[in-house]
Coordinates of C-alpha atoms in Angstrom, one line a residue:
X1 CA 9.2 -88.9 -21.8
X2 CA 13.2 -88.3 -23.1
X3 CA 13.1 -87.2 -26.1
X4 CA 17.0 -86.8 -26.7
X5 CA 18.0 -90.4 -28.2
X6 CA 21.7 -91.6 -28.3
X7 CA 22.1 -93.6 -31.6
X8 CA 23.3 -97.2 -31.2
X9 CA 23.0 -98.3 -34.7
X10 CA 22.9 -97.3 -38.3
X11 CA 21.6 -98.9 -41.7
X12 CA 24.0 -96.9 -44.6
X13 CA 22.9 -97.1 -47.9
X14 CA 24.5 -94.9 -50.6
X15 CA 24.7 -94.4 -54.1
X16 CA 28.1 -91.8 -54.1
X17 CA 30.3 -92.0 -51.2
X18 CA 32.1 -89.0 -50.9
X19 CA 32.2 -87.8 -47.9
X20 CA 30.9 -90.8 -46.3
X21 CA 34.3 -92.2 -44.9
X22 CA 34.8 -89.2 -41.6
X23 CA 30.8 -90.6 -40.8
X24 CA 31.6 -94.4 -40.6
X25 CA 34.7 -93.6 -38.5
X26 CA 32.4 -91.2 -36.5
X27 CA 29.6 -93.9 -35.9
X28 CA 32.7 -96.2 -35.0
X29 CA 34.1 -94.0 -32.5
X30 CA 30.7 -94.1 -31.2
X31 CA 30.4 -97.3 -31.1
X32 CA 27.2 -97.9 -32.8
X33 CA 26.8 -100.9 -35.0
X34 CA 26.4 -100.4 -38.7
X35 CA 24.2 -102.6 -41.4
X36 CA 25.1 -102.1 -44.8
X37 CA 24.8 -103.5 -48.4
X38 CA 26.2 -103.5 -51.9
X39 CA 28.7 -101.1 -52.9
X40 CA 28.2 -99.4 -49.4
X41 CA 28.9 -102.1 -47.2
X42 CA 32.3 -102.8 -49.6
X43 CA 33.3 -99.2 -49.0
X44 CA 32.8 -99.6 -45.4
X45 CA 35.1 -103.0 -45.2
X46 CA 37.5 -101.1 -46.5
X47 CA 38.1 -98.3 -44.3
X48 CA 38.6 -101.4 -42.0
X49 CA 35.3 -100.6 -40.2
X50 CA 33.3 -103.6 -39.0
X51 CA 30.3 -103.5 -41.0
X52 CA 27.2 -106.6 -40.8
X53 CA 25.8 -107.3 -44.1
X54 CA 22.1 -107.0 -44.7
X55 CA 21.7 -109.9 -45.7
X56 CA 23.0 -111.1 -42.6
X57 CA 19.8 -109.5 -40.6
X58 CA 17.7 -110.7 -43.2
X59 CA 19.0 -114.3 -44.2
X60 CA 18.4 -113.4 -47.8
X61 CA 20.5 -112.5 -50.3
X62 CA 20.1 -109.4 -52.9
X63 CA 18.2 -110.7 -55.6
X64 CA 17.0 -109.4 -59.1
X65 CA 20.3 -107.9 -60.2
X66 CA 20.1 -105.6 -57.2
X67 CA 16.8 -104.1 -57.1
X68 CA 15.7 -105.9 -54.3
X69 CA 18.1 -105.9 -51.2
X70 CA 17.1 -103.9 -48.0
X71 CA 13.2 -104.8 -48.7
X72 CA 12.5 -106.7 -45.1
X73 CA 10.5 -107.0 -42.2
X74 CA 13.8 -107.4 -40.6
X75 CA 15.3 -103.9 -42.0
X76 CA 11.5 -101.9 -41.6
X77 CA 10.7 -103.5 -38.7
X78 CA 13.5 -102.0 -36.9
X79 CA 12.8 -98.4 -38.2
X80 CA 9.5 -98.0 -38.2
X81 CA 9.1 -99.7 -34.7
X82 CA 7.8 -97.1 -32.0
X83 CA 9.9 -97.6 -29.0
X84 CA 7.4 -96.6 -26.6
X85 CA 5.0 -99.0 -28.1
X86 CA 5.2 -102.1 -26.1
X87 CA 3.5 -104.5 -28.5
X88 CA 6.2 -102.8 -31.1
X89 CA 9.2 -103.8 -29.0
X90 CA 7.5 -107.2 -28.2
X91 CA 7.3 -108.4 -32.2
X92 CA 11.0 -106.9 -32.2
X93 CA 11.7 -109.3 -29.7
X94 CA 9.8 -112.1 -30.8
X95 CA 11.4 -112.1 -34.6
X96 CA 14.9 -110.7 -33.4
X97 CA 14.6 -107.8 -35.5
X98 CA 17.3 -105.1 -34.1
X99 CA 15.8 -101.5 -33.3
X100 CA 17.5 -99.3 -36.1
X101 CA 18.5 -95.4 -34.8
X102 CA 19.8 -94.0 -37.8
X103 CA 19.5 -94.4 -41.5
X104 CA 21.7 -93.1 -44.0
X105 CA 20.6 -92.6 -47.8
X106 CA 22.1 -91.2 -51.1
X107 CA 19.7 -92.1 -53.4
X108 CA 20.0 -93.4 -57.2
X109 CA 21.1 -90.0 -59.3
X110 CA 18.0 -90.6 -61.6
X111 CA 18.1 -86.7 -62.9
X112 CA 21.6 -87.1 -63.9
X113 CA 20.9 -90.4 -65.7
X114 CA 18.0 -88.0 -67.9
X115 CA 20.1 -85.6 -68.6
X116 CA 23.0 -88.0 -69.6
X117 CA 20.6 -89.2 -72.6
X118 CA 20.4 -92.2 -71.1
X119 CA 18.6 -95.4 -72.7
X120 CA 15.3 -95.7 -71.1
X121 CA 15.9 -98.7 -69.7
X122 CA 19.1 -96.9 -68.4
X123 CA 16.9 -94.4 -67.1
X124 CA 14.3 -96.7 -65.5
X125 CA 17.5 -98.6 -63.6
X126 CA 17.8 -95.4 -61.6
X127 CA 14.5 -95.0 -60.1
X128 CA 15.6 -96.0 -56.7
X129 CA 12.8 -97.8 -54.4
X130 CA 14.6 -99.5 -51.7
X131 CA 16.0 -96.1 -50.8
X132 CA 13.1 -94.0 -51.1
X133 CA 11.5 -96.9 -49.1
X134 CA 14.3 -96.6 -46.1
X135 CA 14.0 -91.9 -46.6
X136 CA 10.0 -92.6 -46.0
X137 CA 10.1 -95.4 -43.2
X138 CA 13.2 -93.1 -41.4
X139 CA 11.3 -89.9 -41.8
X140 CA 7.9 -90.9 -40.8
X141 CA 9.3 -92.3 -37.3
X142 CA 11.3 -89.6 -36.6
X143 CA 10.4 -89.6 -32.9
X144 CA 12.9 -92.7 -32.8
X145 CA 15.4 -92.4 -35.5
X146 CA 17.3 -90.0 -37.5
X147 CA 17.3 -89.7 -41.3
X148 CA 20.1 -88.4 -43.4
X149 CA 18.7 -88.5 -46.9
X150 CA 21.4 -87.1 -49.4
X151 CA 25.3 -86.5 -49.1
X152 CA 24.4 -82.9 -49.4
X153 CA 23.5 -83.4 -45.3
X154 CA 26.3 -85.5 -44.5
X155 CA 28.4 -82.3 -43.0
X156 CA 25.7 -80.9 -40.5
X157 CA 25.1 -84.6 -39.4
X158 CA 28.8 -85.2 -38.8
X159 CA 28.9 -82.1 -37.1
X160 CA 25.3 -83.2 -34.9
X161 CA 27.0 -86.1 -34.5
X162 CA 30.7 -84.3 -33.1
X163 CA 28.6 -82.2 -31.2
X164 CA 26.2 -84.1 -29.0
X165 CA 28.7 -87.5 -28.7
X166 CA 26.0 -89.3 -30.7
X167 CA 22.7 -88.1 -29.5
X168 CA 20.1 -86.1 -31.0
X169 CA 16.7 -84.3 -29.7
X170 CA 13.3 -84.9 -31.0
X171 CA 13.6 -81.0 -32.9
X172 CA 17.0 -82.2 -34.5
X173 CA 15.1 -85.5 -35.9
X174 CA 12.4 -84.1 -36.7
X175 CA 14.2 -81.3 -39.5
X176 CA 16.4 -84.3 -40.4
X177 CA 12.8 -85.8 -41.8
X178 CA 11.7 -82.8 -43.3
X179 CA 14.5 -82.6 -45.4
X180 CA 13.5 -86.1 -45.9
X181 CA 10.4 -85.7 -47.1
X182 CA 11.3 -82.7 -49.2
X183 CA 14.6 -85.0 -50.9
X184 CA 11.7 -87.9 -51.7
X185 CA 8.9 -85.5 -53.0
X186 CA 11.5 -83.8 -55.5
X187 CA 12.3 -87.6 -56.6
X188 CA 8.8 -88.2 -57.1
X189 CA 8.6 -85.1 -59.2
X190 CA 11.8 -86.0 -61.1
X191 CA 10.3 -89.4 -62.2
X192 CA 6.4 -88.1 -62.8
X193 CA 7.6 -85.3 -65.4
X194 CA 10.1 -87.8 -67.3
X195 CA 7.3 -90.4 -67.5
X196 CA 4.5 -88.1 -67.9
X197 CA 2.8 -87.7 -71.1
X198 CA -0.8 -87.5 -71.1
X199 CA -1.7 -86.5 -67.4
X200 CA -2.8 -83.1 -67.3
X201 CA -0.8 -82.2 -63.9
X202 CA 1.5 -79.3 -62.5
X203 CA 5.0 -80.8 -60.9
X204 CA 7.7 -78.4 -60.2
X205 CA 10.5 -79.2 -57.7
X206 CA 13.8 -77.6 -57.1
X207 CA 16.3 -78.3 -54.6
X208 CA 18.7 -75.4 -54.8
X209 CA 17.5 -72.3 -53.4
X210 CA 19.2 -68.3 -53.0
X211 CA 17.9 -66.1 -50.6
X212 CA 17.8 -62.7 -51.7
X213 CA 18.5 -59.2 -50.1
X214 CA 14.6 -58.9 -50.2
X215 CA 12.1 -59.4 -52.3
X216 CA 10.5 -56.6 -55.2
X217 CA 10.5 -54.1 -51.9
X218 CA 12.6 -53.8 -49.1
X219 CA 9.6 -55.0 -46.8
X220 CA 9.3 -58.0 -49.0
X221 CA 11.0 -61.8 -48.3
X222 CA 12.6 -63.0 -51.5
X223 CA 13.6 -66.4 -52.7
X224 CA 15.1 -67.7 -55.9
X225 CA 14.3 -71.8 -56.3
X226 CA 16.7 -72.8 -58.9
X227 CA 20.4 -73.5 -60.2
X228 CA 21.4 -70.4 -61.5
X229 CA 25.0 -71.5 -61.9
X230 CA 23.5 -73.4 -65.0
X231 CA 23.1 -70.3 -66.7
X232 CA 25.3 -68.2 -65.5
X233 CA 29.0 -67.7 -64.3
X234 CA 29.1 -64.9 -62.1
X235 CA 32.5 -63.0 -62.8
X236 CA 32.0 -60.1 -60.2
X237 CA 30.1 -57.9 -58.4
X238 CA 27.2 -57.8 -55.6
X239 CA 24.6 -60.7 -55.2
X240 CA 21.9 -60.6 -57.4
X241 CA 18.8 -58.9 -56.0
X242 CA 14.7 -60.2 -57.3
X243 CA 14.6 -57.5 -59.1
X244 CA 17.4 -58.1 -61.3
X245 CA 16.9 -61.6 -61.8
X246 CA 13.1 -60.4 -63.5
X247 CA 15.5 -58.4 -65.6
X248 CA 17.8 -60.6 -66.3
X249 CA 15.4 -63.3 -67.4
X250 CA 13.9 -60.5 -70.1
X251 CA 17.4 -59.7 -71.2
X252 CA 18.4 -63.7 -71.5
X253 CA 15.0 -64.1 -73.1
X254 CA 15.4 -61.1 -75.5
X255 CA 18.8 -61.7 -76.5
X256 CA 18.1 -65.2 -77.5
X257 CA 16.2 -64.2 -80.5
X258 CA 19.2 -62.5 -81.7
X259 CA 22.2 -65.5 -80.9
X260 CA 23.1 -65.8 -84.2
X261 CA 23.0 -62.5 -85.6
X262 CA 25.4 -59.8 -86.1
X263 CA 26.7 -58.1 -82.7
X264 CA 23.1 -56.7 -81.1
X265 CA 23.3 -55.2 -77.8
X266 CA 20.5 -54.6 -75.6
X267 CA 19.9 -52.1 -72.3
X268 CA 16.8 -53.3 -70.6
X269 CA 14.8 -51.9 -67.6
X270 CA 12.1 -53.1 -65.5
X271 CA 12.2 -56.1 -68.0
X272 CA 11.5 -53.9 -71.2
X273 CA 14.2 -53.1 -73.5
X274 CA 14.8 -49.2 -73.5
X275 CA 17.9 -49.5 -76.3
X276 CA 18.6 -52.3 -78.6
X277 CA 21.0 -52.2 -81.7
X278 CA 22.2 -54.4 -84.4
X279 CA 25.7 -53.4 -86.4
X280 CA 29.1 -54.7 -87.5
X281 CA 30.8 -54.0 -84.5
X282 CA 29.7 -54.6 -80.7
X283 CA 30.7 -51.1 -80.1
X284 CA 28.7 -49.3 -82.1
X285 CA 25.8 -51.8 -81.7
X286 CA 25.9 -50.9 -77.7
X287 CA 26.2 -47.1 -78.8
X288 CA 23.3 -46.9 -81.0
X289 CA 21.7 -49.0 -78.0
X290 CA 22.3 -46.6 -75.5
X291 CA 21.5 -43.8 -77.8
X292 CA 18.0 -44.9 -78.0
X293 CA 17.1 -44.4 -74.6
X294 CA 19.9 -42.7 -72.4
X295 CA 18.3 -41.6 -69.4
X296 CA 16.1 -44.9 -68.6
X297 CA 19.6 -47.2 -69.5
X298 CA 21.0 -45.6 -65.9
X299 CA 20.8 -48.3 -63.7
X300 CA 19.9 -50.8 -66.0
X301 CA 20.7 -54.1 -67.2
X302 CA 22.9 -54.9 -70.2
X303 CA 23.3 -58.2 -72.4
X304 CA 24.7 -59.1 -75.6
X305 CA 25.1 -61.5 -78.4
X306 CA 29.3 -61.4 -78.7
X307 CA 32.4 -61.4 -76.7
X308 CA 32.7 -57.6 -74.9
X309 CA 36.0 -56.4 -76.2
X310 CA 38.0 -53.7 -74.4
X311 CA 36.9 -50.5 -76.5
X312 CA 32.8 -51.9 -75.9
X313 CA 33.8 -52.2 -72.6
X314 CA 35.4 -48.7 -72.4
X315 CA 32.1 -47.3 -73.0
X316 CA 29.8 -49.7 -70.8
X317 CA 31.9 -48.4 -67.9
X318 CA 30.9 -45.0 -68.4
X319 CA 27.1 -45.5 -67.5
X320 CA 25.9 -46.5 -64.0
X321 CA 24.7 -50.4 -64.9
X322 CA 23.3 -52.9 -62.6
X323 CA 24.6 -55.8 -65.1
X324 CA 26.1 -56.7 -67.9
X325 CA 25.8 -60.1 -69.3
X326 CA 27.8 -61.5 -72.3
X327 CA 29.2 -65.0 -73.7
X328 CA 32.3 -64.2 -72.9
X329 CA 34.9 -61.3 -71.7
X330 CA 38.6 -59.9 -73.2
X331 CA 40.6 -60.1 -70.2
X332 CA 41.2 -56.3 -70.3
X333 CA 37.2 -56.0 -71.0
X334 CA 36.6 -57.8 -67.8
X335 CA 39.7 -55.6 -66.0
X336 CA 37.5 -52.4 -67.1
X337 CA 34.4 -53.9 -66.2
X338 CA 35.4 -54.9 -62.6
X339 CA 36.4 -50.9 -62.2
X340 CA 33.0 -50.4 -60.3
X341 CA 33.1 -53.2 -56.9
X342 CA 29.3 -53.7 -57.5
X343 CA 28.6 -53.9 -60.8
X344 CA 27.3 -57.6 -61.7
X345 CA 29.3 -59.1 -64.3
X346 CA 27.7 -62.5 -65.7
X347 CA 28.7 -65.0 -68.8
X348 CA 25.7 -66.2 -70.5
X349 CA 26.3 -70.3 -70.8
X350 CA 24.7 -71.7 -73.7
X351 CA 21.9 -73.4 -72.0
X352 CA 18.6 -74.2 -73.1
X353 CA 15.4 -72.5 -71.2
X354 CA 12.5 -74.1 -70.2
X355 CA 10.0 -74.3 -72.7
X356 CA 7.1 -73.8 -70.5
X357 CA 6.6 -71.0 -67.7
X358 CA 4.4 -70.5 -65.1
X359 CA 3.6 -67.7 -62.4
X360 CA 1.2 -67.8 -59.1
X361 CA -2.7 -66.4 -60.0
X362 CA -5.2 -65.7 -57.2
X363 CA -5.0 -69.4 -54.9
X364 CA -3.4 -71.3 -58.1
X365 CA -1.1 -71.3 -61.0
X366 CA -1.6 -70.1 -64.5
X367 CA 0.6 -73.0 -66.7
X368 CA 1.6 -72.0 -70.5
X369 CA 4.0 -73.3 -73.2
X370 CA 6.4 -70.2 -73.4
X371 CA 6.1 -68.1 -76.8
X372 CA 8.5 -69.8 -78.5
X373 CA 7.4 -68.6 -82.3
X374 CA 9.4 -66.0 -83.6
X375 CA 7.7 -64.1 -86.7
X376 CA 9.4 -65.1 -90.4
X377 CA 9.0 -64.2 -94.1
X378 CA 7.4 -68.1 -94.8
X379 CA 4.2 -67.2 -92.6
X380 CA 3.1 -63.9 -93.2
X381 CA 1.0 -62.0 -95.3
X382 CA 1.1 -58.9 -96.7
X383 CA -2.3 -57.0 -96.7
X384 CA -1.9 -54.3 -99.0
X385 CA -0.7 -53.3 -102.5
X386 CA 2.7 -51.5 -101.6
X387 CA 5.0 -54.3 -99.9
X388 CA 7.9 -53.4 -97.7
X389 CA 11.4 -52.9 -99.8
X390 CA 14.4 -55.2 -98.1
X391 CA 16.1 -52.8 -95.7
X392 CA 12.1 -52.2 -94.4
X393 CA 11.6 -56.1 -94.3
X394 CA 14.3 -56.5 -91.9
X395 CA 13.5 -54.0 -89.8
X396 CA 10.1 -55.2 -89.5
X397 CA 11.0 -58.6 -88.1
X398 CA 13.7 -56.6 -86.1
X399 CA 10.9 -54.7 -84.4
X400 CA 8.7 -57.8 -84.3
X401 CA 11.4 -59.5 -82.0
X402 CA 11.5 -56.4 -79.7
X403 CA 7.5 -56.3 -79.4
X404 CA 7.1 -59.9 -78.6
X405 CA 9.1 -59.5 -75.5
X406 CA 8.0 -55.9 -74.3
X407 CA 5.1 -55.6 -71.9
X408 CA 1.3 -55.1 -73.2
X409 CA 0.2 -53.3 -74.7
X410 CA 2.9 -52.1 -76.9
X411 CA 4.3 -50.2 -80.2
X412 CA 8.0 -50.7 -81.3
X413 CA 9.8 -48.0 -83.8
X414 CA 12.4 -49.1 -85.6
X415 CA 14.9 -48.2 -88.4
X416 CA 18.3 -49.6 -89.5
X417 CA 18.2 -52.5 -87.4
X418 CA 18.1 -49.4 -84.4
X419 CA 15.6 -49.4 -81.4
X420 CA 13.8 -45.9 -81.6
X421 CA 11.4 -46.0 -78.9
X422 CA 8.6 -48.2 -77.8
X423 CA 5.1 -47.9 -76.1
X424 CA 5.3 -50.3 -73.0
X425 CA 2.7 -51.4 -70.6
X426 CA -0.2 -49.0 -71.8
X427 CA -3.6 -49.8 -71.7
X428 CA -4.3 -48.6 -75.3
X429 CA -2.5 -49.2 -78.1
X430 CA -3.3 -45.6 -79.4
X431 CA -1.2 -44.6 -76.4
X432 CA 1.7 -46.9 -76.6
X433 CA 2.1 -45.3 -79.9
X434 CA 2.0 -41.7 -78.9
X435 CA 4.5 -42.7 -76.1
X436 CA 7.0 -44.2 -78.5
X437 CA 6.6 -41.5 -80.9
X438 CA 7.0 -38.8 -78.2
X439 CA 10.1 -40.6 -76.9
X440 CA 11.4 -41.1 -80.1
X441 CA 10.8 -37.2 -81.0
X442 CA 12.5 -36.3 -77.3
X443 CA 15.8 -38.0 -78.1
X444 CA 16.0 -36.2 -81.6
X445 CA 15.4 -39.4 -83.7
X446 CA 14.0 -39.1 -87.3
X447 CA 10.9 -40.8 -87.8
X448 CA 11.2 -40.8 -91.9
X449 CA 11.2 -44.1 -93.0
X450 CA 10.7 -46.0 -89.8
X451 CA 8.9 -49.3 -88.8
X452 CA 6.2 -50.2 -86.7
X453 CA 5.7 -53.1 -84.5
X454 CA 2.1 -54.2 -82.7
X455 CA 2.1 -57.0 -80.4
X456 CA -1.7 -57.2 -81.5
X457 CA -4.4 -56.9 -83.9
X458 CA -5.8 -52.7 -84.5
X459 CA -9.5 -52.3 -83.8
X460 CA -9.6 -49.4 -86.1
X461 CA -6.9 -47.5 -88.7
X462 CA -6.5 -44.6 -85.8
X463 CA -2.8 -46.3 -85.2
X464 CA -2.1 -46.6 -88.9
X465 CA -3.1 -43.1 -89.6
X466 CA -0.8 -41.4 -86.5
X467 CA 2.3 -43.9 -87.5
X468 CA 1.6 -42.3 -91.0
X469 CA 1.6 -39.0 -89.5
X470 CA 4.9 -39.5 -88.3
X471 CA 6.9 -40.7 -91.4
X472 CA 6.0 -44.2 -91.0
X473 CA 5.7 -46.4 -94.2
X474 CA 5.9 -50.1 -93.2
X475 CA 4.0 -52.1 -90.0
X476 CA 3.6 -55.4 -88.9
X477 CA 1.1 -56.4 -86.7
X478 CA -1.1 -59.7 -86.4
X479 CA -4.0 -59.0 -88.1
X480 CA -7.5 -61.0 -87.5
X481 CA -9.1 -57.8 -86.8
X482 CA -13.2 -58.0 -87.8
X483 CA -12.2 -54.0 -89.6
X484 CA -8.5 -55.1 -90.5
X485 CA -10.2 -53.5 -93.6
X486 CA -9.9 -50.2 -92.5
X487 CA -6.6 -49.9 -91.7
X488 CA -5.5 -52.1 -94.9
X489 CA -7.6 -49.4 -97.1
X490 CA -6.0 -46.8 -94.7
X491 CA -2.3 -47.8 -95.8
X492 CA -3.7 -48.2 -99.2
X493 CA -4.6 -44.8 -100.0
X494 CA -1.2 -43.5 -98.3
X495 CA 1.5 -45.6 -100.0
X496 CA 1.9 -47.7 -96.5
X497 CA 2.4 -51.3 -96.8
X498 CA 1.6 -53.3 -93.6
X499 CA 2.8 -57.2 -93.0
X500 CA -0.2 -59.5 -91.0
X501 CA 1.6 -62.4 -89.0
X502 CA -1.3 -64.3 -87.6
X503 CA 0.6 -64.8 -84.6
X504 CA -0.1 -62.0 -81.4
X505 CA 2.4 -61.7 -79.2
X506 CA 1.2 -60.2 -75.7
X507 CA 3.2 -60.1 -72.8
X508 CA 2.0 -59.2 -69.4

């Protein structure tokens, strides 16, 4: 059996038309015979192209203000007839219904139409069916015809098309339909999640994918599935690898708590922040950042809350960084910047996240709102009979910030609005302590007066009592401990006061 085809007609049904025109002439040169309707078949006329209305082939006209028009026998029957089916070419015959090689679709842009904030009934306009119909009834006979299913395929058809003088092979048809099917799948999913209230379901969908240098390893494939040009402009430098885009989304996460506060910089790595500084200017904010953890910042990435000016971006170029991320660049700052060829230079757009996230577990997905709440003076509680004095206050919801976004289990030390160390990852809290106090003793910081942060409740005062130890006087942490007790009577007797939240905040 041949399986190369040489198309002799076409059914072109778009929603935008750019880049259509170079096709139709194409399919003319050719010599096949195009069916159209609508705005399409308009378009067509007008490139001076003979074109044969549907409704022609079909001897109705379009009817409900245009949400019925290629719905037909007459337009399915030709595509979904199997040509080597003789009782399929015989009802062709007997009801005149032309065979139909190739179907072109652009379909309604319903996603744009939510995101315009659209009236619902605006909204509801745009869920195409006669096109989704044609993409299905195309793709499933793909033995016979060809489907193109979004302008974003309209330059490797042409280009099929230039190449093979109109023909096409059963392999070429047959990734035409997946595309297809992956184009009518992410409609579905579009439409299901804007409808979707009640139904207890997991729909994801993205059309735009990057494929990485490699995944977490050089022996790993990597993918990312998503628009980053949303988020992001990128400015400069290499193409961002898996790894950085982990850190990335931690440093975009992070610095989000901070948008509206004076200049904070931040210096993550391996999605934990390893320096983080508030202050009057960005310079000294990305100083005091960098002081906090030196060695670990090498390599890492950087974000902040504020335009980079030239003298921050002096500094920034004397440390090795994978990133930097900002809302916005000096054009000397970016000059400086751009001094090292591979360094990733990125302006945060102000665009909202996903409220939701999600991650692959064992042969399914784990599914959770994303931890939105951010710990504040109207919901907390203080335990015990010192309470914190201003400057401490501040610090402690500083830290709190930090914590909620560092890996479990952790302990952040703060003071003047300045990252000292943190505890990240550990599988006791008693040793993500001692790790932040240690690292906070290595890089000469003075403990006298600091804060502590828990991302969760103490089991028993041994955390209160080191923190004390160490010149510690104020913590927030939780609470809803069965023996908060004995920590609370722990601060109590040593002039601590400690702030319970309600609210834990692990992160794994």
């Amino acid at each position: 059996m041949n399986t190369t085809k040489k198309a002799k007609t076409a059914l072109i049904s778009v929603f935008y038309k750019n880049g259509l025109a170079p096709i139709v002439q194409k399919l003319n040169e050719l010599g096949v015979v195009i069916y159209s309707t609508g705005g399409t078949e308009l378009f067509i006329k007008e490139l001076g192209i003979n074109v044969i209305p549907v409704e022609d082939l079909t001897s109705y006209p379009s009817i409900l203000g245009g949400r019925v028009k290629t719905l037909h026998p007459k337009v399915f029957g030709g595509i979904l007839a199997r040509r080597e089916n003789e009782n399929d070419l015989s009802q062709l015959n007997e009801y005149a219904i032309p065979e139909i090689d190739i179907v072109i679709v652009d379909l309604y842009p319903f996603e744009k139409t939510v995101l315009s904030d659209a009236l619902e009934q605006d909204i509801i306009e745009k869920i195409d069916i006669g096109g989704i119909s044609l993409i299905r009834a195309a793709a499933k006979n793909f033995k016979d015809v060809i489907c193109v299913s979004s302008m974003n395929q309209y330059h490797e058809f042409m280009q099929l098309m230039t190449d093979s003088n109109g023909e096409t092979t059963i392999n070429q048809r047959k990734n035409f339909a997946a595309k297809a099917f992956a184009v009518s799948s992410h409609y579905d999913s579009a439409i299901f999640n804007y409808l979707n209230k009640n139904e207890l379901a997991f729909r994801k969908s993205f059309d735009t994918v990057s494929t990485l240098r490699y995944g977490e390893n050089p022996h790993q494939k990597g993918y990312f599935f998503g628009d980053l040009n949303a988020l992001f402009d990128k400015l400069h430098g290499k193409e961002l690898s898996y790894n950085n885009l982990l850190d990335v989304d931690a440093a975009v996460n992070l610095i989000n708590e901070f948008k509206n506060d004076e200049p904070t910089f931040a210096i993550l790595k391996h999605n934990n922040a390893c320096g983080l500084a508030q202050r009057e200017t960005l310079k000294q904010a990305y100083l005091d950042a960098l002081a906090g953890d030196p060695t670990s910042a090498f390599g890492g990435v950087l974000i902040s809350n504020k335009e980079i000016d030239n003298e921050t971006a002096s500094e920034i170029h004397k440390l090795f960084c994978e990133v930097v991320i900002a809302p916005s660049y000096t054009n000397e700052a970016l000059e400086i910047l751009k001094g090292k060829k591979n360094r990733i230079i990125l302006i945060h757009k102000n665009t909202e996240l996903p409220k939701t996230n999600y991650r692959s577990a064992l042969n399914g997905i784990l599914f959770q709102d994303k931890d939105n709440k951010t710990d504040n003076a109207n919901e907390i509680n203080i335990s015990t009979l010192k309470e914190p004095n201003t400057r401490e206050l501040e610090d402690l919801f500083f830290a709190s910030k930090i914590c909620k976004h560092t890996k479990s289990n952790t302990i952040v030390l703060v003071k003047n609005k300045q990252l000292f160390a943190s505890g990240t990852g550990q599988t006791s809290r008693v040793d993500a302590l001692n790790q932040s106090i240690t690292k906070a003793n290595h890089f000469n910081f003075n403990l006298e007066g600091a804060v502590m942060a828990s991302d969760a409740f103490f089991p028993f005062p041994d955390c209160v009592e080191i923190a004390n130890i160490a010149g510690i006087n104020a913590v927030i942490q939780p609470g809803g401990s069965i023996k908060d007790q004995l920590s609370i009577d722990y601060c109590n007797n040593h002039k601590m006061s400690m702030i319970f939240t309600g609210t834990r905040h692990f992160k794994h």
